[in-house]
Coordinates of C-alpha atoms in Angstrom, one line a residue:
Chain A
X1 CA 8.0 39.1 -17.3
X2 CA 11.7 39.3 -18.0
X3 CA 11.4 41.8 -20.6
X4 CA 11.1 44.9 -18.7
X5 CA 11.6 48.2 -20.7
X6 CA 14.1 50.8 -19.6
X7 CA 11.4 53.1 -18.6
X8 CA 9.5 50.5 -16.6
X9 CA 12.7 49.6 -14.7
X10 CA 13.2 53.2 -13.9
X11 CA 9.7 53.7 -12.7
X12 CA 9.6 50.7 -10.4
X13 CA 11.7 50.7 -7.3
X14 CA 12.2 46.9 -7.5
X15 CA 13.9 46.1 -10.9
X16 CA 12.8 42.9 -12.4
X17 CA 16.1 41.2 -13.2
X18 CA 16.4 39.3 -16.5
X19 CA 16.8 35.7 -15.6
X20 CA 20.1 34.2 -16.8
X21 CA 19.9 31.7 -19.7
X22 CA 20.8 28.8 -17.4
X23 CA 17.5 29.3 -15.7
X24 CA 15.5 28.7 -18.9
X25 CA 17.7 25.6 -19.8
X26 CA 17.1 24.3 -16.3
X27 CA 13.3 24.9 -16.6
X28 CA 13.2 23.3 -20.1
X29 CA 15.1 20.2 -18.7
X30 CA 12.7 20.1 -15.7
X31 CA 9.6 20.0 -18.0
X32 CA 11.2 17.5 -20.3
X33 CA 11.9 15.2 -17.3
X34 CA 8.3 15.6 -16.1
X35 CA 6.9 14.7 -19.4
X36 CA 9.3 11.7 -19.7
X37 CA 8.3 10.4 -16.2
X38 CA 4.6 10.9 -17.0
X39 CA 5.0 8.7 -20.1
X40 CA 6.7 6.0 -18.1
X41 CA 3.8 5.9 -15.7
X42 CA 1.0 6.4 -18.3
X43 CA 2.2 4.4 -21.4
X44 CA 1.3 1.0 -20.0
X45 CA -2.2 2.1 -19.3
X46 CA -2.7 3.8 -22.8
X47 CA -1.2 0.7 -24.4
X48 CA -3.8 -1.5 -22.5
X49 CA -6.6 0.7 -23.6
X50 CA -5.6 0.7 -27.3
X51 CA -4.9 -3.0 -27.4
X52 CA -8.3 -3.7 -26.0
X53 CA -9.8 -2.3 -29.2
X54 CA -7.4 -4.0 -31.6
X55 CA -8.1 -6.9 -34.0
X56 CA -6.2 -10.2 -33.0
X57 CA -3.9 -9.8 -36.1
X58 CA -2.5 -6.6 -34.7
X59 CA -1.4 -7.8 -31.3
X60 CA 2.0 -9.4 -30.9
X61 CA 3.7 -7.5 -33.7
X62 CA 7.1 -5.9 -33.4
X63 CA 7.5 -2.9 -33.2
X64 CA 4.3 -2.6 -31.2
X65 CA 1.4 -0.6 -32.7
X66 CA -0.5 1.9 -30.7
X67 CA -3.6 2.8 -32.8
X68 CA -6.0 0.0 -33.7
X69 CA -6.2 -0.5 -37.5
X70 CA -9.8 -1.4 -37.1
X71 CA -11.6 -0.5 -33.9
X72 CA -13.1 -3.5 -32.4
X73 CA -15.5 -2.9 -29.5
X74 CA -16.6 -6.5 -29.9
X75 CA -13.4 -7.5 -28.0
X76 CA -15.4 -6.4 -24.9
X77 CA -18.5 -8.4 -25.7
X78 CA -16.3 -11.4 -26.5
X79 CA -14.5 -11.1 -23.2
X80 CA -17.9 -10.9 -21.5
X81 CA -18.8 -14.3 -23.0
X82 CA -15.9 -15.9 -21.3
X83 CA -16.0 -14.0 -18.0
X84 CA -19.0 -13.7 -15.9
X85 CA -18.4 -10.0 -15.2
X86 CA -21.9 -9.4 -13.6
X87 CA -21.4 -12.0 -10.9
X88 CA -17.8 -11.1 -10.0
X89 CA -18.8 -7.4 -10.0
X90 CA -21.7 -8.1 -7.7
X91 CA -19.5 -10.1 -5.4
X92 CA -16.9 -7.4 -5.3
X93 CA -19.6 -4.8 -4.6
X94 CA -21.1 -6.9 -1.6
X95 CA -17.7 -7.3 0.0
X96 CA -16.8 -3.6 -0.7
X97 CA -20.0 -2.2 0.8
X98 CA -20.0 -4.3 4.0
X99 CA -16.3 -3.8 4.6
X100 CA -16.8 -0.1 4.1
X101 CA -19.6 0.1 6.5
X102 CA -17.9 -2.0 9.1
X103 CA -14.5 -0.3 8.9
X104 CA -16.0 3.2 9.1
X105 CA -18.3 2.6 11.9
X106 CA -15.9 0.7 14.1
X107 CA -12.8 2.7 13.4
X108 CA -14.5 6.0 14.0
X109 CA -15.9 4.8 17.3
X110 CA -12.5 3.4 18.5
X111 CA -10.6 6.4 17.2
X112 CA -12.8 8.7 19.2
X113 CA -12.3 6.5 22.3
X114 CA -8.5 6.9 22.0
X115 CA -8.6 10.6 21.3
X116 CA -11.2 11.9 23.8
X117 CA -11.1 9.8 27.0
X118 CA -8.4 9.0 29.6
X119 CA -8.4 5.4 30.8
X120 CA -5.6 3.1 32.2
X121 CA -3.3 1.6 29.7
X122 CA -4.6 3.8 26.9
X123 CA -1.1 4.8 25.6
X124 CA 0.1 1.2 25.8
X125 CA -2.9 0.0 23.8
X126 CA -2.3 2.7 21.3
X127 CA 1.3 1.6 21.0
X128 CA 0.1 -1.9 20.3
X129 CA -2.2 -0.6 17.7
X130 CA 0.7 1.0 15.9
X131 CA 2.7 -2.1 16.2
X132 CA 0.0 -4.2 14.5
X133 CA 0.4 -2.1 11.5
X134 CA 3.9 -3.5 11.1
X135 CA 2.9 -7.1 11.9
X136 CA 3.4 -9.2 8.7
X137 CA 0.2 -10.7 7.4
X138 CA 1.9 -14.0 6.9
X139 CA 1.9 -14.7 10.6
X140 CA -1.8 -14.3 10.9
X141 CA -2.8 -15.9 7.7
X142 CA -2.6 -19.6 8.6
X143 CA -4.4 -19.8 12.0
X144 CA -7.0 -17.5 10.9
X145 CA -7.6 -19.6 7.8
X146 CA -7.8 -22.8 9.9
X147 CA -10.4 -21.2 12.3
X148 CA -12.5 -20.0 9.4
X149 CA -12.3 -23.5 7.9
X150 CA -13.4 -25.1 11.1
X151 CA -16.5 -22.8 11.5
X152 CA -17.4 -23.2 7.9
X153 CA -16.6 -19.7 6.7
X154 CA -14.5 -20.8 3.7
X155 CA -16.5 -20.1 0.6
X156 CA -18.4 -17.3 2.3
X157 CA -17.7 -13.6 2.3
X158 CA -17.4 -13.4 6.1
X159 CA -13.6 -13.8 6.3
X160 CA -13.2 -10.8 4.1
X161 CA -15.9 -8.6 5.8
X162 CA -16.2 -9.5 9.5
X163 CA -12.7 -8.5 10.6
X164 CA -13.4 -5.0 9.2
X165 CA -16.1 -4.5 11.8
X166 CA -13.5 -4.5 14.6
X167 CA -11.7 -1.5 13.5
X168 CA -8.9 -1.0 10.9
X169 CA -5.7 0.0 12.7
X170 CA -4.6 2.5 10.1
X171 CA -8.0 4.2 10.1
X172 CA -8.1 4.4 13.9
X173 CA -4.7 6.1 13.8
X174 CA -6.0 8.5 11.2
X175 CA -9.2 9.2 13.0
X176 CA -7.5 9.7 16.3
X177 CA -5.2 12.3 14.9
X178 CA -8.2 14.1 13.5
X179 CA -10.3 14.0 16.6
X180 CA -7.4 15.3 18.7
X181 CA -7.3 18.4 16.4
X182 CA -10.9 19.3 17.1
X183 CA -11.4 22.2 19.6
X184 CA -12.6 21.2 23.0
X185 CA -14.8 24.2 23.4
X186 CA -17.6 22.6 21.5
X187 CA -17.7 19.8 23.9
X188 CA -17.9 21.9 27.1
X189 CA -20.9 23.7 25.9
X190 CA -22.6 20.5 24.7
X191 CA -21.9 18.9 28.1
X192 CA -23.4 21.9 29.9
X193 CA -26.5 21.5 27.8
X194 CA -26.6 17.9 29.2
X195 CA -25.8 16.1 26.0
X196 CA -24.7 12.4 26.7
X197 CA -21.4 11.2 25.5
X198 CA -23.1 9.1 22.8
X199 CA -25.0 12.1 21.5
X200 CA -21.9 14.3 21.5
X201 CA -20.1 11.6 19.4
X202 CA -22.9 10.9 16.9
X203 CA -24.3 14.4 16.5
X204 CA -21.2 16.7 17.0
X205 CA -18.0 14.7 16.5
X206 CA -18.9 12.5 13.6
X207 CA -20.2 15.3 11.3
X208 CA -17.0 17.3 12.1
X209 CA -14.8 14.4 11.3
X210 CA -16.3 14.0 7.9
X211 CA -13.0 14.9 6.0
X212 CA -11.1 12.1 7.8
X213 CA -14.0 9.6 7.3
X214 CA -14.1 10.3 3.5
X215 CA -10.4 9.5 3.3
X216 CA -11.0 6.3 5.2
X217 CA -13.9 5.4 2.9
X218 CA -11.8 5.8 -0.2
X219 CA -8.9 3.8 1.2
X220 CA -11.4 1.1 2.3
X221 CA -13.0 0.9 -1.1
X222 CA -9.6 0.6 -2.8
X223 CA -8.5 -2.1 -0.4
X224 CA -11.6 -4.3 -1.1
X225 CA -11.4 -3.7 -4.8
X226 CA -7.7 -4.6 -5.1
X227 CA -7.5 -7.4 -2.5
X228 CA -6.2 -10.6 -4.1
X229 CA -4.8 -13.1 -1.6
X230 CA -7.9 -13.2 0.7
X231 CA -10.4 -13.9 -2.0
X232 CA -7.9 -16.4 -3.6
X233 CA -7.8 -18.4 -0.3
X234 CA -11.3 -18.1 0.9
X235 CA -13.5 -18.0 -2.3
X236 CA -13.0 -21.2 -4.0
X237 CA -16.5 -21.4 -5.5
X238 CA -16.7 -19.8 -8.9
X239 CA -20.0 -18.1 -8.1
X240 CA -18.2 -16.2 -5.2
X241 CA -15.2 -15.0 -7.3
X242 CA -14.4 -11.3 -7.1
X243 CA -13.3 -9.1 -10.0
X244 CA -9.6 -9.5 -9.1
X245 CA -9.9 -13.4 -9.0
X246 CA -12.1 -13.4 -12.1
X247 CA -9.6 -11.4 -14.1
X248 CA -6.8 -13.6 -12.8
X249 CA -8.7 -16.8 -13.9
X250 CA -9.5 -15.2 -17.2
X251 CA -6.1 -16.0 -18.7
X252 CA -6.3 -19.7 -17.9
X253 CA -9.8 -20.1 -19.5
X254 CA -9.9 -22.5 -22.4
X255 CA -9.3 -20.7 -25.6
X256 CA -7.8 -17.6 -23.9
X257 CA -4.2 -18.3 -24.5
X258 CA -2.8 -15.5 -26.6
X259 CA -6.1 -13.7 -26.8
X260 CA -4.4 -10.6 -25.7
X261 CA -6.9 -8.1 -27.1
X262 CA -9.7 -9.7 -25.1
X263 CA -7.6 -10.0 -22.0
X264 CA -6.8 -6.3 -22.2
X265 CA -10.5 -5.6 -22.6
X266 CA -11.2 -7.5 -19.5
X267 CA -8.5 -5.6 -17.7
X268 CA -9.9 -2.3 -18.8
X269 CA -13.3 -3.3 -17.4
X270 CA -11.8 -3.9 -14.0
X271 CA -9.6 -0.8 -14.0
X272 CA -12.4 1.8 -15.2
X273 CA -14.4 1.8 -11.9
X274 CA -11.2 2.4 -9.9
X275 CA -10.0 5.2 -12.1
X276 CA -13.4 6.8 -12.1
X277 CA -13.3 6.8 -8.3
X278 CA -9.8 8.2 -8.3
X279 CA -10.7 11.1 -10.6
X280 CA -13.8 11.9 -8.5
X281 CA -12.0 11.9 -5.2
X282 CA -8.5 12.8 -6.3
X283 CA -8.0 15.2 -3.3
X284 CA -8.9 12.6 -0.8
X285 CA -6.6 10.0 -2.5
X286 CA -3.7 12.3 -2.2
X287 CA -4.8 13.3 1.4
X288 CA -4.9 9.6 2.3
X289 CA -1.4 9.0 1.0
X290 CA -0.2 12.1 2.8
X291 CA -1.7 11.2 6.1
X292 CA 0.2 8.0 6.2
X293 CA 3.3 10.2 6.5
X294 CA 2.1 12.7 9.0
X295 CA 4.0 13.5 12.1
X296 CA 1.8 13.3 15.1
Chain B
X1 CA 3.5 7.6 12.2
X2 CA 6.9 6.6 13.6
X3 CA 7.2 9.9 15.2
X4 CA 4.0 9.2 17.0
X5 CA 5.5 5.9 18.1
X6 CA 8.4 7.6 19.6
X7 CA 6.4 10.3 21.2
X8 CA 4.0 7.7 22.8
X9 CA 7.0 5.7 24.1
X10 CA 8.6 8.8 25.7
X11 CA 5.3 10.2 27.1
X12 CA 4.4 7.0 28.8
X13 CA 7.2 7.1 31.5
X14 CA 6.2 8.1 34.9
X15 CA 2.4 8.6 34.5
X16 CA 0.7 5.5 35.6
X17 CA -2.8 5.9 37.1
X18 CA -4.3 3.2 39.2
X19 CA -8.0 2.5 39.1
X20 CA -8.6 3.0 42.8
X21 CA -6.9 6.4 42.7
X22 CA -9.4 7.7 40.2
X23 CA -12.3 9.9 41.1
X24 CA -15.8 8.8 40.4
X25 CA -15.9 11.2 37.5
X26 CA -12.6 9.9 36.0
X27 CA -13.8 6.3 36.5
X28 CA -16.8 7.2 34.4
X29 CA -14.6 8.7 31.8
X30 CA -12.4 5.6 31.8
X31 CA -15.4 3.3 31.4
X32 CA -16.6 5.3 28.5
X33 CA -13.2 5.2 26.9
X34 CA -12.9 1.4 27.3
X35 CA -16.4 1.1 25.9
X36 CA -15.4 3.1 22.8
X37 CA -12.3 1.2 22.1
X38 CA -13.7 -2.2 23.0
X39 CA -14.4 -3.3 19.4
X40 CA -10.8 -2.9 18.5
X41 CA -9.6 -4.7 21.7
X42 CA -11.9 -7.7 20.8
X43 CA -10.5 -7.6 17.3
X44 CA -7.0 -7.4 18.5
X45 CA -7.5 -10.6 20.6
X46 CA -9.3 -12.4 17.8
X47 CA -7.5 -11.4 14.7
X48 CA -4.0 -10.5 15.8
X49 CA -3.0 -11.9 19.2
X50 CA -4.7 -15.3 18.9
X51 CA -3.3 -16.1 15.3
X52 CA 0.1 -14.7 16.5
X53 CA 0.3 -17.1 19.4
X54 CA -1.4 -20.0 17.5
X55 CA 0.9 -19.9 14.5
X56 CA 3.8 -20.1 16.9
X57 CA 2.4 -23.2 18.6
X58 CA 1.4 -24.7 15.2
X59 CA 5.0 -24.3 13.9
X60 CA 5.9 -27.2 16.2
X61 CA 3.2 -29.5 14.8
X62 CA 2.3 -31.4 11.6
X63 CA -1.1 -30.4 10.6
X64 CA -3.0 -31.2 7.4
X65 CA -6.3 -29.5 8.4
X66 CA -8.2 -32.9 8.2
X67 CA -6.5 -34.9 10.9
X68 CA -5.7 -33.3 14.4
X69 CA -2.3 -31.7 14.7
X70 CA 0.6 -33.9 15.8
X71 CA 3.4 -32.3 18.0
X72 CA 6.8 -32.9 16.3
X73 CA 8.9 -30.5 18.2
X74 CA 11.5 -28.7 16.2
X75 CA 11.2 -31.0 13.2
X76 CA 9.7 -28.4 10.9
X77 CA 12.6 -26.0 11.7
X78 CA 15.1 -28.7 11.1
X79 CA 13.6 -29.6 7.9
X80 CA 13.5 -25.9 6.8
X81 CA 17.1 -25.3 7.6
X82 CA 18.6 -28.6 6.4
X83 CA 16.3 -30.3 3.9
X84 CA 14.4 -27.5 2.1
X85 CA 16.5 -26.2 -0.7
X86 CA 13.7 -23.8 -1.8
X87 CA 13.8 -22.0 1.6
X88 CA 17.2 -20.6 1.1
X89 CA 16.5 -20.0 -2.7
X90 CA 13.3 -18.2 -2.0
X91 CA 14.9 -16.2 0.9
X92 CA 17.7 -15.0 -1.3
X93 CA 15.3 -14.2 -4.1
X94 CA 13.2 -12.1 -1.7
X95 CA 16.3 -10.4 -0.3
X96 CA 17.3 -9.5 -3.8
X97 CA 13.8 -8.1 -4.5
X98 CA 13.8 -6.2 -1.2
X99 CA 17.1 -4.5 -1.7
X100 CA 16.5 -3.8 -5.3
X101 CA 13.0 -2.5 -5.1
X102 CA 13.5 -0.5 -1.9
X103 CA 16.6 1.2 -3.2
X104 CA 15.0 1.9 -6.7
X105 CA 11.7 3.0 -5.3
X106 CA 13.0 5.3 -2.6
X107 CA 15.4 7.1 -5.0
X108 CA 12.7 7.3 -7.7
X109 CA 10.0 8.5 -5.4
X110 CA 12.3 11.0 -3.8
X111 CA 13.5 12.3 -7.2
X112 CA 9.9 12.6 -8.5
X113 CA 9.0 14.5 -5.2
X114 CA 11.9 16.9 -5.7
X115 CA 10.8 17.5 -9.3
X116 CA 7.3 18.3 -8.1
X117 CA 8.6 20.5 -5.3
X118 CA 10.6 22.7 -7.6
X119 CA 7.8 25.2 -8.3
X120 CA 6.5 23.6 -11.4
X121 CA 3.3 24.7 -13.1
X122 CA 0.3 22.4 -13.1
X123 CA 1.6 20.6 -10.1
X124 CA -1.7 18.9 -9.7
X125 CA -1.6 17.4 -13.1
X126 CA 1.9 15.9 -12.9
X127 CA 1.1 14.5 -9.5
X128 CA -2.0 12.9 -10.8
X129 CA -0.1 11.4 -13.8
X130 CA 2.6 10.0 -11.5
X131 CA -0.1 8.7 -9.0
X132 CA -2.5 7.0 -11.3
X133 CA -0.8 3.6 -11.6
X134 CA -0.7 3.3 -7.8
X135 CA -4.5 3.2 -7.8
X136 CA -4.7 0.4 -10.3
X137 CA -5.3 -3.1 -8.8
X138 CA -2.1 -5.3 -8.9
X139 CA -3.9 -8.0 -10.8
X140 CA -4.7 -5.6 -13.6
X141 CA -1.1 -4.2 -13.5
X142 CA 0.3 -7.8 -13.6
X143 CA -2.0 -8.6 -16.6
X144 CA -0.6 -5.7 -18.6
X145 CA 3.0 -6.2 -17.6
X146 CA 3.0 -9.9 -18.7
X147 CA 2.8 -8.4 -22.2
X148 CA 5.0 -5.4 -21.6
X149 CA 7.8 -7.7 -20.5
X150 CA 7.3 -10.1 -23.3
X151 CA 10.7 -10.8 -25.0
X152 CA 9.5 -10.9 -28.6
X153 CA 7.1 -8.0 -28.9
X154 CA 6.9 -6.3 -25.4
X155 CA 6.8 -2.6 -25.0
X156 CA 9.9 -2.6 -22.7
X157 CA 12.1 -4.3 -25.2
X158 CA 10.7 -2.0 -27.9
X159 CA 11.6 0.9 -25.8
X160 CA 15.1 -0.5 -25.1
X161 CA 15.6 -1.2 -28.8
X162 CA 15.1 2.5 -29.4
X163 CA 18.0 3.1 -27.1
X164 CA 20.1 0.5 -29.0
X165 CA 19.7 -2.4 -26.5
X166 CA 19.1 -5.9 -27.8
X167 CA 16.2 -8.1 -26.7
X168 CA 16.1 -9.2 -23.1
X169 CA 14.1 -12.3 -22.1
X170 CA 12.6 -10.6 -19.1
X171 CA 10.2 -13.1 -17.7
X172 CA 11.4 -16.3 -19.4
X173 CA 15.1 -16.3 -18.4
X174 CA 16.2 -17.1 -14.8
X175 CA 18.8 -14.3 -14.9
X176 CA 16.4 -11.5 -15.8
X177 CA 13.0 -12.5 -14.4
X178 CA 13.5 -10.9 -11.0
X179 CA 14.9 -7.7 -12.7
X180 CA 11.6 -7.6 -14.8
X181 CA 9.6 -7.6 -11.6
X182 CA 11.9 -4.7 -10.3
X183 CA 11.3 -2.7 -13.4
X184 CA 7.6 -3.2 -13.0
X185 CA 7.7 -2.1 -9.3
X186 CA 8.9 1.3 -10.3
X187 CA 5.4 2.1 -11.7
X188 CA 3.5 2.3 -8.4
X189 CA 5.6 4.6 -6.2
X190 CA 2.8 7.1 -5.9
X191 CA 2.1 6.8 -2.2
X192 CA 5.9 7.0 -1.3
X193 CA 6.2 10.0 -3.6
X194 CA 3.3 11.8 -1.9
X195 CA 4.7 11.2 1.5
X196 CA 8.1 12.6 0.3
X197 CA 6.5 15.6 -1.3
X198 CA 4.6 16.5 1.9
X199 CA 7.9 16.1 3.8
X200 CA 9.7 18.4 1.3
X201 CA 6.9 21.0 1.6
X202 CA 7.3 21.2 5.4
X203 CA 10.9 22.4 5.0
X204 CA 10.7 26.2 5.7
X205 CA 11.8 28.3 2.6
X206 CA 14.0 30.5 4.8
X207 CA 16.5 27.6 5.2
X208 CA 17.0 27.5 1.5
X209 CA 17.2 31.3 1.3
X210 CA 19.8 31.4 4.0
X211 CA 21.8 28.7 2.2
X212 CA 21.6 30.6 -1.1
X213 CA 22.8 33.8 0.5
X214 CA 25.8 31.8 1.8
X215 CA 26.4 30.8 -1.7
X216 CA 25.5 27.1 -1.5
X217 CA 25.0 25.3 -4.8
X218 CA 22.0 23.1 -5.6
X219 CA 23.9 20.0 -4.6
X220 CA 25.1 21.5 -1.4
X221 CA 21.5 22.6 -0.5
X222 CA 20.3 19.1 -1.3
X223 CA 23.0 17.5 0.9
X224 CA 23.1 20.0 3.8
X225 CA 19.5 21.2 4.1
X226 CA 17.1 18.9 2.3
X227 CA 18.4 15.5 3.1
X228 CA 19.0 16.0 6.9
X229 CA 15.5 17.6 7.3
X230 CA 13.8 14.9 5.3
X231 CA 15.3 11.9 7.2
X232 CA 12.1 11.2 9.3
X233 CA 10.3 10.8 6.0
X234 CA 13.0 8.6 4.5
X235 CA 12.9 6.5 7.6
X236 CA 9.1 6.0 7.4
X237 CA 9.2 5.2 3.7
X238 CA 12.1 2.8 4.0
X239 CA 10.3 0.9 6.8
X240 CA 6.9 0.8 4.9
X241 CA 8.7 -0.4 1.7
X242 CA 10.8 -3.0 3.4
X243 CA 7.9 -4.6 5.2
X244 CA 5.7 -4.7 2.0
X245 CA 8.6 -5.9 -0.2
X246 CA 9.5 -8.8 2.0
X247 CA 6.0 -10.1 1.6
X248 CA 5.8 -9.7 -2.2
X249 CA 3.4 -12.2 -3.5
X250 CA 0.6 -11.2 -5.9
X251 CA 2.5 -10.2 -9.0
X252 CA 4.8 -13.3 -8.7
X253 CA 1.8 -15.6 -8.2
X254 CA 0.0 -14.1 -11.2
X255 CA 2.9 -13.6 -13.6
X256 CA 5.5 -16.3 -13.1
X257 CA 4.3 -18.8 -10.4
X258 CA 7.9 -18.7 -9.2
X259 CA 9.5 -19.6 -12.5
X260 CA 11.6 -19.8 -14.6
X261 CA 13.5 -22.4 -12.6
X262 CA 12.5 -20.9 -9.3
X263 CA 14.2 -17.6 -10.2
X264 CA 11.2 -15.6 -8.9
X265 CA 10.1 -18.0 -6.1
X266 CA 9.7 -15.5 -3.2
X267 CA 9.3 -16.3 0.4
X268 CA 5.6 -15.7 0.6
X269 CA 5.0 -17.9 -2.5
X270 CA 6.9 -20.7 -0.9
X271 CA 4.8 -20.3 2.2
X272 CA 1.7 -20.1 0.2
X273 CA 2.5 -23.4 -1.6
X274 CA 3.1 -25.2 1.6
X275 CA -0.1 -24.0 3.2
X276 CA -2.6 -23.9 0.3
X277 CA -1.3 -25.8 -2.7
X278 CA 0.4 -28.9 -1.4
X279 CA -1.6 -32.1 -0.9
X280 CA -1.9 -32.7 2.0
X281 CA -1.6 -29.1 3.2
X282 CA 1.5 -28.4 5.5
X283 CA 0.0 -25.9 7.8
X284 CA 2.6 -26.5 10.6
X285 CA 5.5 -26.2 8.2
X286 CA 4.0 -23.0 6.7
X287 CA 3.6 -21.6 10.2
X288 CA 7.2 -22.2 10.9
X289 CA 8.0 -20.4 7.7
X290 CA 5.8 -17.6 8.8
X291 CA 7.5 -17.2 12.1
X292 CA 10.9 -17.2 10.5
X293 CA 9.8 -14.4 8.3
X294 CA 8.4 -12.6 11.3
X295 CA 11.7 -12.8 13.1
X296 CA 13.6 -11.7 10.1
X297 CA 11.3 -8.7 9.6
X298 CA 11.4 -8.0 13.4
X299 CA 15.2 -7.9 13.4
X300 CA 15.2 -5.6 10.3
X301 CA 12.7 -3.3 11.8
X302 CA 14.6 -3.2 15.1
X303 CA 17.8 -2.4 13.2
X304 CA 16.2 0.4 11.2
X305 CA 14.5 1.8 14.4
X306 CA 17.5 1.5 16.6
X307 CA 20.0 3.0 14.2
X308 CA 17.5 5.8 13.5
X309 CA 18.9 7.7 16.4
X310 CA 22.0 8.3 14.4
X311 CA 20.6 9.3 11.1
X312 CA 17.0 10.5 11.8
X313 CA 16.7 14.2 12.8
X314 CA 13.4 15.1 14.5
X315 CA 12.8 18.8 14.5
X316 CA 10.4 18.8 17.4

C-alpha cells in the first residue's frame, strides 16, 4: 500500500503518501501491547486447562510447567468420584431455567408497561426502579432471609427463583429502552384492526423485541450460573447444592488438600458450559455489556 | 443509565396529571399501564421496600432467629462504634480495596478500550480475548487464583521472577494479601472495558480531525477531546465499580476467609459472619452493619452524583 511506483503516483490524482517510520513503530508497539494484554487475561485459563491434565507429581513445581508430561484424563473421572457433578448440575439447571422463564416474562411485560402507556406516577416509579439498581444487596439480605426462614423456604430453590418472577430492574430498563425505539405506526394500524392491547403485546411487540430479550436471557443465565452468596445461604442441604457451591466445597473434601490437578479438572467442568454459551452468543454478550452503558 | 436518571428527573417537573382530569380513554390507558407494571410494583414492595424498612427496624433489636426479637435501642450501633475492633478493621480493608480496585480497573479498562479503538485489525478477536475472564464464574476464578497467588510455585511469582522480583507471599502475609486480591481483580474488567469502548466509538471522528489539523499531539487530543467527551462514561463506570467493590465478598470468602490476621476481612464478610456464621446468629447486629454500609454508599453515590455537574459533560 505504501509502495506506490512513480508511475502510479503520477496516474492517480490522490498520491498515496508513504507513512513515516514512526507509524510502523507505533503499530508494532500497539500489537505487542495487545498480545501482552491478551496473555494476561488468557494465561490463567490456559494454565487451569493444562493443570487439569497433569499428573500429581507435576503440580507445585517451580518454575511452573505448562505442558502435561503425561496426559491424564483420569483426573476428571477421579474428580467426579469426589464431587457429585450430576446432582449439582441438575440443581443449577433447574434454578437457571425457572429464573430465566420468570425474569424474561415479567421483565418484558413490565418494560412494555413503562414504555407504551401513560399513567400517573409513571416517571416517579421508573426513577425508583433505577434507584433500586444502586441499592446494596446487603440491606435486603437479612430481612429477606428471615422471612424465607419463617415460611420454610430455606433449603428450597424458591428464594433463588421466585423474586425473578417479579421483574429484574436492569432487564426492565433494557426492555423499556428497546420498546421505546419501536415505531408507533405498527400499533396504530393494529389498533384500527381491533387488536386488543394484550394481542398487540404478545403478537407484535414481543416478536419485535427479540434482540433485547436474547440479551436479557444471556445475562439471566450467566447470573444464575455464577451466583454464589444466595445458594450459599439458602441451600444448606448437600442434595440441593449448585455447581458454584459444589466447586467451593470440593476443596474442603477429605483427601482433596493439595489435589490441585483434580481441583482444576473440577473447575474446568464448571467453566466449560459458560464458555460454550459465550462463544455461541458472543455478540449478545457484548451487546449486553454495551447496553448497561447506553445513554437513554 | 445515569443520563436517563437525570433526564427523568428534569422531565418530571411541571407535568402532573390527576386521575379525575383524565379522559375515559386516558383512564383506560392508565389502567393498562398499571396492570402491565404491577408485577414489578408487587416485587418492589416485597423484595426491596419491605426488607429495606425491616432491616432498619431490626437494627435496633437483638434477634437470633429462634427467639422473638428484643428491642435494645441503639445498643447495636454503640457496640459497633465502640466495642467492635473488627468493624473499623474491615471498613478500612474495604476502603483500601475500593480505592485500589476502582482506580486500577478504571485506568486499565480505559487503556484497553483506547487500544481497541485505535483502528486495530481483528478487533473482535482482541475484544473476545479481553472479555473471556469476565464470563467465568467468580468461584472458578478464585479456585485458579488460589494457586496463581501461591508464594512457592504460583504463576504470578514465576512471572515476577522473570522480571527479577523476589518471591512475594501474596495470600499468606498480611501486608500483601489484599494486594493479591487487587491483582486478581484486574482480570475481569471486560464489562467496564466494553462500556468505555462504546463511549469512545461515539466520539465523532471530525473532532479528532479538527484537532489534528490544529497540530494537537496524541496526548493533547487525549486530554482535550477524548477525556472531556468520555466523562459520562467514566462517571457511570466509577459508580458501578464503587458500588460493587464496596460489597466485595465471594473471592474473600472462598480464598482467604478474611485471613491472614484479618488482613482481608472485608465489610461484607464481617456482616456475613455475624448473620450466618455466629452462634447464635446476630441478625439485629448484622442489620445495623448493613445500614451503616447503606449510608456510606449513599453518601458516596451522592457525592459522585452531585459533583458530577462539575466534571461530567453531557453532549445532549
